[in-house]
CSV table of C-alpha atoms in Angstrom, one decimal:
chain,number,residue,atom,x,y,z
D,1,MET,CA,1.0,-5.2,-32.3
D,2,LEU,CA,2.4,-3.2,-29.8
D,3,LYS,CA,2.2,-4.0,-26.5
D,4,ILE,CA,1.7,-2.1,-23.3
D,5,PRO,CA,2.0,-3.3,-20.1
D,6,PHE,CA,0.1,-2.5,-17.0
D,7,ASN,CA,3.8,-1.9,-15.6
D,8,ARG,CA,7.0,-1.9,-16.2
D,9,PRO,CA,9.6,-1.4,-12.9
D,10,SER,CA,11.4,1.9,-12.1
D,11,VAL,CA,15.2,1.6,-12.5
D,12,SER,CA,17.3,4.5,-11.4
D,13,GLY,CA,20.4,3.5,-13.3
D,14,ASP,CA,22.2,3.1,-9.6
D,15,GLU,CA,21.1,-0.6,-8.8
D,16,LEU,CA,23.8,-2.8,-10.6
D,17,THR,CA,26.7,-0.4,-9.0
D,18,ASN,CA,25.1,-1.0,-5.0
D,19,VAL,CA,25.0,-4.6,-5.5
D,20,ARG,CA,28.4,-4.8,-7.0
D,21,GLU,CA,29.4,-3.2,-3.6
D,22,VAL,CA,26.8,-5.2,-1.3
D,23,LEU,CA,28.7,-8.4,-3.2
D,24,ALA,CA,32.0,-7.4,-2.9
D,25,SER,CA,32.2,-6.0,0.7
D,26,GLY,CA,31.4,-10.0,2.0
D,27,HIS,CA,28.3,-8.6,4.0
D,28,VAL,CA,25.0,-9.7,1.6
D,29,SER,CA,22.6,-11.0,4.9
D,30,GLY,CA,20.1,-8.3,6.0
D,31,ASP,CA,21.0,-5.1,8.4
D,32,GLY,CA,24.2,-4.0,6.5
D,33,PRO,CA,24.7,-0.1,5.6
D,34,PHE,CA,22.4,-0.1,2.5
D,35,THR,CA,19.8,-1.2,5.3
D,36,ALA,CA,20.9,1.9,7.3
D,37,GLN,CA,20.8,4.3,4.4
D,38,CYS,CA,17.6,3.0,3.7
D,39,HIS,CA,15.9,3.2,7.0
D,40,ALA,CA,17.3,6.7,7.2
D,41,ALA,CA,15.7,7.5,3.6
D,42,LEU,CA,12.6,6.6,4.6
D,43,GLU,CA,12.3,8.2,7.9
D,44,ALA,CA,13.2,11.4,6.5
D,45,LEU,CA,10.6,10.9,3.8
D,46,THR,CA,7.6,9.7,6.0
D,47,ALA,CA,8.5,11.3,9.1
D,48,SER,CA,8.0,8.4,10.8
D,49,LYS,CA,10.1,8.0,14.2
D,50,LYS,CA,11.8,4.7,13.0
D,51,ALA,CA,11.6,2.5,9.5
D,52,LEU,CA,12.5,-0.9,9.4
D,53,LEU,CA,12.9,-2.9,6.4
D,54,THR,CA,10.8,-5.9,5.8
D,55,THR,CA,10.8,-8.6,2.7
D,56,SER,CA,7.2,-7.5,1.8
D,57,CYS,CA,4.4,-4.7,3.2
D,58,THR,CA,2.7,-8.6,4.0
D,59,HIS,CA,5.4,-9.1,6.8
D,60,ALA,CA,5.2,-5.7,7.7
D,61,LEU,CA,1.5,-6.0,8.8
D,62,GLU,CA,2.5,-9.4,10.1
D,63,MET,CA,4.9,-7.8,12.5
D,64,ALA,CA,2.1,-4.6,13.7
D,65,ALA,CA,-0.1,-7.8,14.6
D,66,LEU,CA,2.8,-9.6,16.5
D,67,LEU,CA,3.3,-6.3,18.3
D,68,LEU,CA,-0.5,-5.3,19.3
D,69,ASP,CA,-1.0,-9.2,20.8
D,70,ILE,CA,-3.7,-10.0,18.3
D,71,ARG,CA,-5.0,-13.5,19.1
D,72,ALA,CA,-8.1,-15.4,18.7
D,73,GLY,CA,-11.6,-14.1,19.6
D,74,ASP,CA,-10.1,-10.0,19.1
D,75,GLU,CA,-11.4,-7.9,16.2
D,76,VAL,CA,-9.7,-6.0,13.8
D,77,ILE,CA,-11.5,-3.2,11.3
D,78,LEU,CA,-10.5,-2.6,8.1
D,79,PRO,CA,-12.3,-1.8,4.8
D,80,SER,CA,-13.2,-5.0,2.3
D,81,PHE,CA,-11.2,-3.0,-0.8
D,82,THR,CA,-7.9,-4.0,-0.2
D,83,PHE,CA,-5.7,-6.5,-1.0
D,84,VAL,CA,-5.9,-10.3,1.0
D,85,SER,CA,-2.7,-9.0,3.1
D,86,THR,CA,-4.2,-6.7,4.9
D,87,ALA,CA,-6.8,-8.9,6.3
D,88,ASN,CA,-4.5,-12.1,6.3
D,89,ALA,CA,-1.7,-10.2,8.7
D,90,PHE,CA,-4.3,-10.7,11.3
D,91,VAL,CA,-6.4,-13.5,10.8
D,92,LEU,CA,-2.9,-15.5,10.8
D,93,ARG,CA,-3.2,-14.5,14.7
D,94,GLY,CA,-6.8,-15.5,14.9
D,95,ALA,CA,-8.2,-12.3,14.7
D,96,ARG,CA,-11.6,-11.9,12.8
D,97,PRO,CA,-11.8,-8.8,10.4
D,98,ILE,CA,-14.8,-6.4,10.7
D,99,PHE,CA,-14.9,-4.6,6.9
D,100,VAL,CA,-16.7,-1.6,6.5
D,101,ASP,CA,-17.4,-0.1,3.5
D,102,ILE,CA,-15.8,2.6,1.3
D,103,ARG,CA,-16.0,6.2,0.4
D,104,PRO,CA,-17.5,6.9,-3.0
D,105,ASP,CA,-15.2,9.3,-3.3
D,106,THR,CA,-11.9,8.6,-2.5
D,107,LEU,CA,-12.3,4.8,-2.2
D,108,ASN,CA,-11.1,5.0,1.5
D,109,LEU,CA,-12.4,3.1,4.6
D,110,ASN,CA,-15.7,5.5,5.4
D,111,GLU,CA,-14.7,7.0,8.6
D,112,GLN,CA,-18.4,7.8,9.3
D,113,LEU,CA,-19.1,3.8,9.7
D,114,VAL,CA,-16.3,2.8,11.4
D,115,GLU,CA,-17.4,4.3,15.2
D,116,SER,CA,-20.5,1.9,15.0
D,117,LYS,CA,-18.6,-1.2,13.9
D,118,ILE,CA,-16.2,-0.9,17.5
D,119,THR,CA,-16.9,-2.9,20.3
D,120,PRO,CA,-14.9,-4.5,23.3
D,121,LYS,CA,-13.1,-7.0,21.1
D,122,THR,CA,-11.7,-4.2,18.6
D,123,ARG,CA,-7.8,-4.3,18.6
D,124,ALA,CA,-7.1,-2.5,15.8
D,125,ILE,CA,-7.9,-0.1,12.5
D,126,ILE,CA,-6.5,-0.6,9.5
D,127,ALA,CA,-6.3,2.7,7.5
D,128,VAL,CA,-5.8,1.7,3.5
D,129,HIS,CA,-4.8,4.7,1.5
D,130,TYR,CA,-6.3,3.9,-1.6
D,131,ALA,CA,-4.0,5.0,-4.8
D,132,GLY,CA,-2.2,7.0,-2.0
D,133,VAL,CA,-4.5,9.3,-1.4
D,134,ALA,CA,-5.2,10.0,2.1
D,135,CYS,CA,-7.6,8.4,4.4
D,136,GLU,CA,-9.5,11.0,6.7
D,137,MET,CA,-6.8,10.3,9.3
D,138,GLU,CA,-7.8,13.0,12.0
D,139,THR,CA,-11.2,11.6,12.5
D,140,LEU,CA,-10.3,7.7,12.6
D,141,LEU,CA,-7.3,8.9,15.2
D,142,ARG,CA,-10.4,10.7,17.1
D,143,ILE,CA,-11.7,7.5,17.4
D,144,GLY,CA,-9.3,5.5,18.4
D,145,GLU,CA,-8.0,7.8,21.1
D,146,ARG,CA,-11.3,7.7,22.3
D,147,HIS,CA,-11.5,4.1,22.2
D,148,ARG,CA,-8.3,2.9,22.8
D,149,VAL,CA,-8.0,1.2,19.7
D,150,PRO,CA,-4.6,1.7,17.6
D,151,VAL,CA,-4.7,2.9,13.8
D,152,ILE,CA,-2.3,1.1,11.6
D,153,GLU,CA,-1.4,2.9,8.3
D,154,ASP,CA,-1.7,0.6,5.6
D,155,ASN,CA,0.2,2.7,3.1
D,156,ALA,CA,1.7,-0.1,0.3
D,157,HIS,CA,-0.1,2.6,-2.4
D,158,GLY,CA,1.2,6.0,-0.3
D,159,LEU,CA,4.6,6.7,0.0
D,160,PHE,CA,5.0,10.4,-0.8
D,161,GLY,CA,1.4,11.1,-0.2
D,162,MET,CA,0.3,13.5,2.3
D,163,LEU,CA,-2.3,14.9,4.7
D,164,HIS,CA,-2.5,18.6,4.9
D,165,GLY,CA,1.5,18.7,4.3
D,166,ARG,CA,1.7,15.8,6.7
D,167,PRO,CA,3.7,12.4,5.1
D,168,LEU,CA,1.8,9.4,4.9
D,169,GLY,CA,2.8,7.4,7.1
D,170,SER,CA,3.5,9.5,9.9
D,171,PHE,CA,0.1,9.4,11.3
D,172,GLY,CA,-0.5,5.8,13.2
D,173,THR,CA,0.8,3.7,15.7
D,174,PHE,CA,2.3,2.0,12.7
D,175,ALA,CA,2.4,2.1,9.2
D,176,THR,CA,3.6,-0.3,6.4
D,177,LEU,CA,4.8,0.4,3.1
D,178,SER,CA,5.4,-2.1,-0.4
D,179,PHE,CA,8.1,-2.1,-2.5
D,180,HIS,CA,6.9,-4.9,-4.9
D,181,GLU,CA,7.5,-4.2,-8.4
D,182,THR,CA,4.2,-2.7,-9.0
D,183,LYS,CA,4.9,0.0,-6.5
D,184,ASN,CA,6.6,3.6,-7.4
D,185,ILE,CA,9.7,2.4,-5.4
D,186,SER,CA,10.9,-0.8,-6.0
D,187,CYS,CA,13.1,-3.9,-4.9
D,188,GLY,CA,11.1,-6.5,-6.3
D,189,GLU,CA,9.9,-7.9,-3.1
D,190,GLY,CA,10.3,-5.5,0.0
D,191,GLY,CA,8.2,-3.7,2.5
D,192,ALA,CA,8.9,-1.5,5.9
D,193,LEU,CA,7.4,-1.4,9.3
D,194,LEU,CA,7.5,2.7,9.9
D,195,ILE,CA,6.8,2.9,14.2
D,196,ASN,CA,5.6,5.8,15.4
D,197,ASP,CA,5.4,5.0,19.2
D,198,LEU,CA,8.8,4.0,20.1
D,199,SER,CA,7.9,1.8,23.2
D,200,TYR,CA,7.2,-0.5,20.5
D,201,LEU,CA,10.6,-0.3,19.2
D,202,ASN,CA,12.8,-2.9,20.6
D,203,ARG,CA,10.0,-5.4,20.5
D,204,ALA,CA,9.7,-5.1,16.7
D,205,GLU,CA,13.6,-5.7,16.7
D,206,ILE,CA,13.1,-8.8,18.2
D,207,ILE,CA,10.0,-9.7,16.0
D,208,ARG,CA,12.3,-9.2,13.3
D,209,GLU,CA,15.2,-10.9,13.8
D,210,LYS,CA,13.5,-14.2,14.6
D,211,GLY,CA,12.4,-13.6,18.5
D,212,THR,CA,16.1,-12.8,19.4
D,213,ASN,CA,17.6,-10.1,21.0
D,214,ARG,CA,20.6,-9.8,18.3
D,215,SER,CA,19.5,-6.1,17.5
D,216,LEU,CA,20.7,-5.6,21.3
D,217,PHE,CA,23.9,-8.2,20.9
D,218,PHE,CA,25.5,-6.1,18.0
D,219,ARG,CA,25.1,-2.4,19.8
D,220,GLY,CA,26.9,-3.7,22.7
D,221,GLN,CA,23.9,-3.9,25.2
D,222,VAL,CA,23.5,-7.6,25.9
D,223,ASP,CA,26.7,-9.9,26.1
D,224,LYS,CA,24.9,-12.7,24.7
D,225,TYR,CA,21.5,-12.9,22.4
D,226,GLY,CA,19.1,-16.0,22.5
D,227,TRP,CA,15.5,-16.4,21.8
D,228,VAL,CA,13.2,-13.8,23.7
D,229,ASP,CA,10.3,-13.6,22.1
D,230,LEU,CA,7.8,-14.9,18.9
D,231,GLY,CA,9.5,-13.8,15.7
D,232,SER,CA,10.4,-15.0,12.2
D,233,SER,CA,12.7,-13.6,9.9
D,234,TYR,CA,11.5,-10.2,8.5
D,235,LEU,CA,14.8,-8.4,7.6
D,236,PRO,CA,15.8,-8.4,3.3
D,237,SER,CA,19.0,-8.9,2.4
D,238,GLU,CA,21.5,-6.2,1.9
D,239,ILE,CA,21.8,-6.8,-2.0
D,240,LEU,CA,17.6,-6.0,-1.9
D,241,SER,CA,18.5,-2.7,0.0
D,242,ALA,CA,20.5,-1.8,-2.1
D,243,VAL,CA,18.7,-1.8,-4.8
D,244,LEU,CA,15.9,0.1,-3.0
D,245,PHE,CA,18.4,2.6,-1.8
D,246,ALA,CA,19.3,3.4,-5.1
D,247,GLN,CA,15.4,4.3,-6.2
D,248,LEU,CA,15.2,6.3,-2.7
D,249,ALA,CA,18.0,8.2,-3.5
D,250,ALA,CA,16.2,9.2,-6.9
D,251,HIS,CA,12.9,9.2,-5.6
D,252,THR,CA,12.6,13.1,-7.0
D,253,ASP,CA,13.4,12.2,-10.7
D,254,LEU,CA,11.3,9.1,-10.7
D,255,GLN,CA,8.5,10.7,-8.9
D,256,ALA,CA,8.4,13.5,-11.6
D,257,ARG,CA,8.3,10.9,-14.3
D,258,ARG,CA,4.9,9.2,-12.8
D,259,HIS,CA,3.6,12.6,-12.1
D,260,ALA,CA,3.5,13.6,-15.3
D,261,VAL,CA,1.9,10.7,-16.9
D,262,TRP,CA,-1.1,10.8,-14.2
D,263,ASP,CA,-1.1,14.5,-14.5
D,264,ARG,CA,-1.3,13.7,-18.3
D,265,TYR,CA,-4.7,11.4,-18.0
D,266,ALA,CA,-6.2,13.8,-16.2
D,267,ALA,CA,-6.1,16.6,-18.3
D,268,GLU,CA,-6.4,14.4,-21.8
D,269,LEU,CA,-9.5,12.2,-20.5
D,270,ASN,CA,-11.2,14.7,-18.3
D,271,ALA,CA,-13.6,15.8,-21.0
D,272,TRP,CA,-14.1,12.5,-22.7
D,273,ALA,CA,-15.0,10.9,-19.2
D,274,SER,CA,-17.7,13.7,-18.2
D,275,GLU,CA,-19.6,13.2,-21.8
D,276,ASN,CA,-19.3,9.2,-20.7
D,277,GLN,CA,-20.2,9.2,-17.7
D,278,VAL,CA,-16.5,8.1,-16.6
D,279,ILE,CA,-15.4,9.1,-13.2
D,280,LEU,CA,-11.9,9.8,-12.7
D,281,PRO,CA,-9.7,9.7,-9.3
D,282,THR,CA,-11.1,12.4,-6.8
D,283,VAL,CA,-8.0,13.8,-5.0
D,284,PRO,CA,-9.7,16.3,-2.0
D,285,ALA,CA,-8.2,19.7,-1.0
D,286,GLY,CA,-5.2,19.0,1.8
D,287,HIS,CA,-4.5,15.7,-0.3
D,288,GLU,CA,-1.4,15.3,-2.2
D,289,HIS,CA,-1.2,11.7,-3.9
D,290,PRO,CA,2.1,10.0,-5.1
D,291,ALA,CA,0.8,9.0,-8.4
D,292,HIS,CA,0.6,5.7,-7.8
D,293,LEU,CA,-2.6,4.6,-10.0
D,294,PHE,CA,-4.6,6.3,-12.2
D,295,TYR,CA,-8.1,4.4,-12.2
D,296,MET,CA,-11.4,5.6,-14.3
D,297,LEU,CA,-14.8,3.8,-13.0
D,298,LEU,CA,-17.0,2.8,-15.6
D,299,PRO,CA,-21.4,3.1,-15.7
D,300,THR,CA,-21.6,-0.7,-15.4
D,301,LEU,CA,-19.3,-3.8,-14.7
D,302,GLU,CA,-20.7,-4.9,-18.3
D,303,ARG,CA,-19.2,-2.0,-19.9
D,304,ARG,CA,-16.1,-2.4,-17.4
D,305,GLN,CA,-15.6,-5.8,-19.1
D,306,ALA,CA,-16.0,-4.5,-22.8
D,307,PHE,CA,-13.1,-1.6,-22.1
D,308,ILE,CA,-11.1,-4.0,-20.9
D,309,ALA,CA,-11.6,-6.2,-23.9
D,310,HIS,CA,-11.2,-3.2,-26.2
D,311,MET,CA,-8.2,-2.1,-25.1
D,312,LYS,CA,-6.5,-5.6,-24.4
D,313,ALA,CA,-7.6,-5.8,-28.7
D,314,ALA,CA,-5.1,-3.2,-29.3
D,315,GLY,CA,-2.4,-4.6,-26.7
D,316,ILE,CA,-3.0,-1.9,-23.6
D,317,MET,CA,-3.2,-3.9,-20.5
D,318,THR,CA,-5.8,-2.0,-18.0
D,319,PRO,CA,-6.8,-4.4,-15.2
D,320,PHE,CA,-9.2,-4.1,-12.6
D,321,HIS,CA,-8.7,-4.7,-9.1
D,322,TYR,CA,-9.7,-5.9,-5.7
D,323,VAL,CA,-12.8,-8.0,-5.3
D,324,PRO,CA,-13.7,-7.4,-2.4
D,325,LEU,CA,-12.7,-9.5,0.5
D,326,HIS,CA,-16.4,-9.5,2.2
D,327,THR,CA,-17.4,-11.6,-0.8
D,328,SER,CA,-14.4,-14.0,-1.0
D,329,VAL,CA,-14.6,-17.5,0.4
D,330,MET,CA,-12.5,-16.6,2.9
D,331,GLY,CA,-14.5,-13.4,4.0
D,332,GLN,CA,-18.0,-15.7,4.2
D,333,GLN,CA,-16.0,-18.1,5.9
D,334,LEU,CA,-15.4,-15.9,8.8
D,335,GLY,CA,-19.0,-14.4,8.7
D,336,SER,CA,-19.2,-11.7,6.1
D,337,ARG,CA,-21.8,-12.1,3.0
D,338,SER,CA,-22.4,-9.8,-0.1
D,339,GLY,CA,-24.1,-7.0,0.3
D,340,ASP,CA,-22.3,-6.0,3.7
D,341,CYS,CA,-20.3,-3.3,2.0
D,342,PRO,CA,-22.6,-2.3,-1.0
D,343,ILE,CA,-20.5,0.4,-2.3
D,344,THR,CA,-17.2,-2.1,-2.2
D,345,GLU,CA,-19.4,-4.1,-4.1
D,346,ASN,CA,-20.5,-1.4,-7.0
D,347,ILE,CA,-17.2,0.1,-7.2
D,348,SER,CA,-14.7,-3.6,-7.7
D,349,ASP,CA,-17.4,-4.1,-10.8
D,350,ARG,CA,-17.1,-0.5,-12.2
D,351,LEU,CA,-12.7,0.3,-12.2
D,352,VAL,CA,-10.1,-0.4,-14.2
D,353,ARG,CA,-6.7,0.5,-14.2
D,354,LEU,CA,-4.7,2.4,-16.7
D,355,PRO,CA,-0.9,2.1,-17.4
D,356,LEU,CA,1.2,4.0,-15.2
D,357,PHE,CA,4.9,4.1,-14.8
D,358,GLY,CA,7.6,5.8,-15.3
D,359,SER,CA,9.0,4.6,-18.3
D,360,LEU,CA,5.9,5.0,-20.4
D,361,THR,CA,6.6,7.5,-23.2
D,362,VAL,CA,4.4,10.8,-24.6
D,363,GLU,CA,4.1,8.1,-27.9
D,364,GLU,CA,2.9,5.5,-25.7
D,365,GLN,CA,0.5,7.5,-23.8
D,366,ALA,CA,-1.4,8.9,-26.6
D,367,LEU,CA,-1.9,5.7,-28.1
D,368,VAL,CA,-3.5,4.6,-24.6
D,369,ILE,CA,-5.4,7.8,-24.3
D,370,GLU,CA,-6.6,7.8,-28.3
D,371,ARG,CA,-7.6,3.7,-27.7
D,372,ILE,CA,-9.7,4.9,-24.5
D,373,LYS,CA,-10.9,8.1,-26.4
D,374,ALA,CA,-12.9,5.3,-29.3
D,375,PHE,CA,-14.6,3.3,-26.7
D,376,ALA,CA,-18.2,3.6,-27.2
D,377,VAL,CA,-19.4,3.6,-23.5
């Protein structure tokens, strides 16, 4: 039986060439020439002031928590409909996550509910750009400014996304990126911290270098380096940077392939979805998505589960997505309860994701679409 996975990692064709160059150079640890090229490329693509590669988006979020001096008793506002790392990075520092429900259209943090959750203990607002469609950043930034609370963009899905012509990753005090194998641009495992307030830059470099001022030493700004702050080993090897740069250099082609797949789903499933009470992704005016995910909302949990089984029987993988964090074991241990975020719970029960990757052939996608249309909603 033909197997169509949910994801196949992108390949530009130059990854091995770059890796061979690194191996021949003798410098395979972090912060070599390919890392510098990745930093420059990401700063250009996101209009952020400074990019620092990390070993994962999780570690970029952990760096953000350290930079904000998050401590026990602090509160951080975030959506429940997100990956566990969005919460864990701050819980690790002792903070309590304050979960806010999502909008029913974009599935992003509902900006209208955020201000009511702010208390004197609030230390950050985390905006997760679901499927790379932007949160309402202007509203969130105004709320943050009123209460002197920084806004962080969890932009794991959103590299190449735009809001009113401005790249995602350029709005928050910090933004984080993921280069996991499921992302548009990948090095297997990797991430980046984007810094838009340069007053944090020196400390970010120290935290990323195990709490040492090694970066200052290599720039000749200090005579020797030592342990000066908290930190960990957050920088990736030059081998991973070489793979990543090959994909960043080829991003125009890689993105064009993904958009072709996304657009075909949208065009060919629109009538079927309308007839069967199935909701396709919403992209509001002024928002440009990066073709990261194509999801569908089935009418009920039962129909969603039946759909997944229907597709699996044909060898096509169509997974659901996040289980709400506020209903999880950890979420409830931290004080949340089922029913706190009803839209999140409803969406989580109904959402299914379709195969979307650049090497998905027209023939494969035609089979996916044919099988979808054969499902009796």
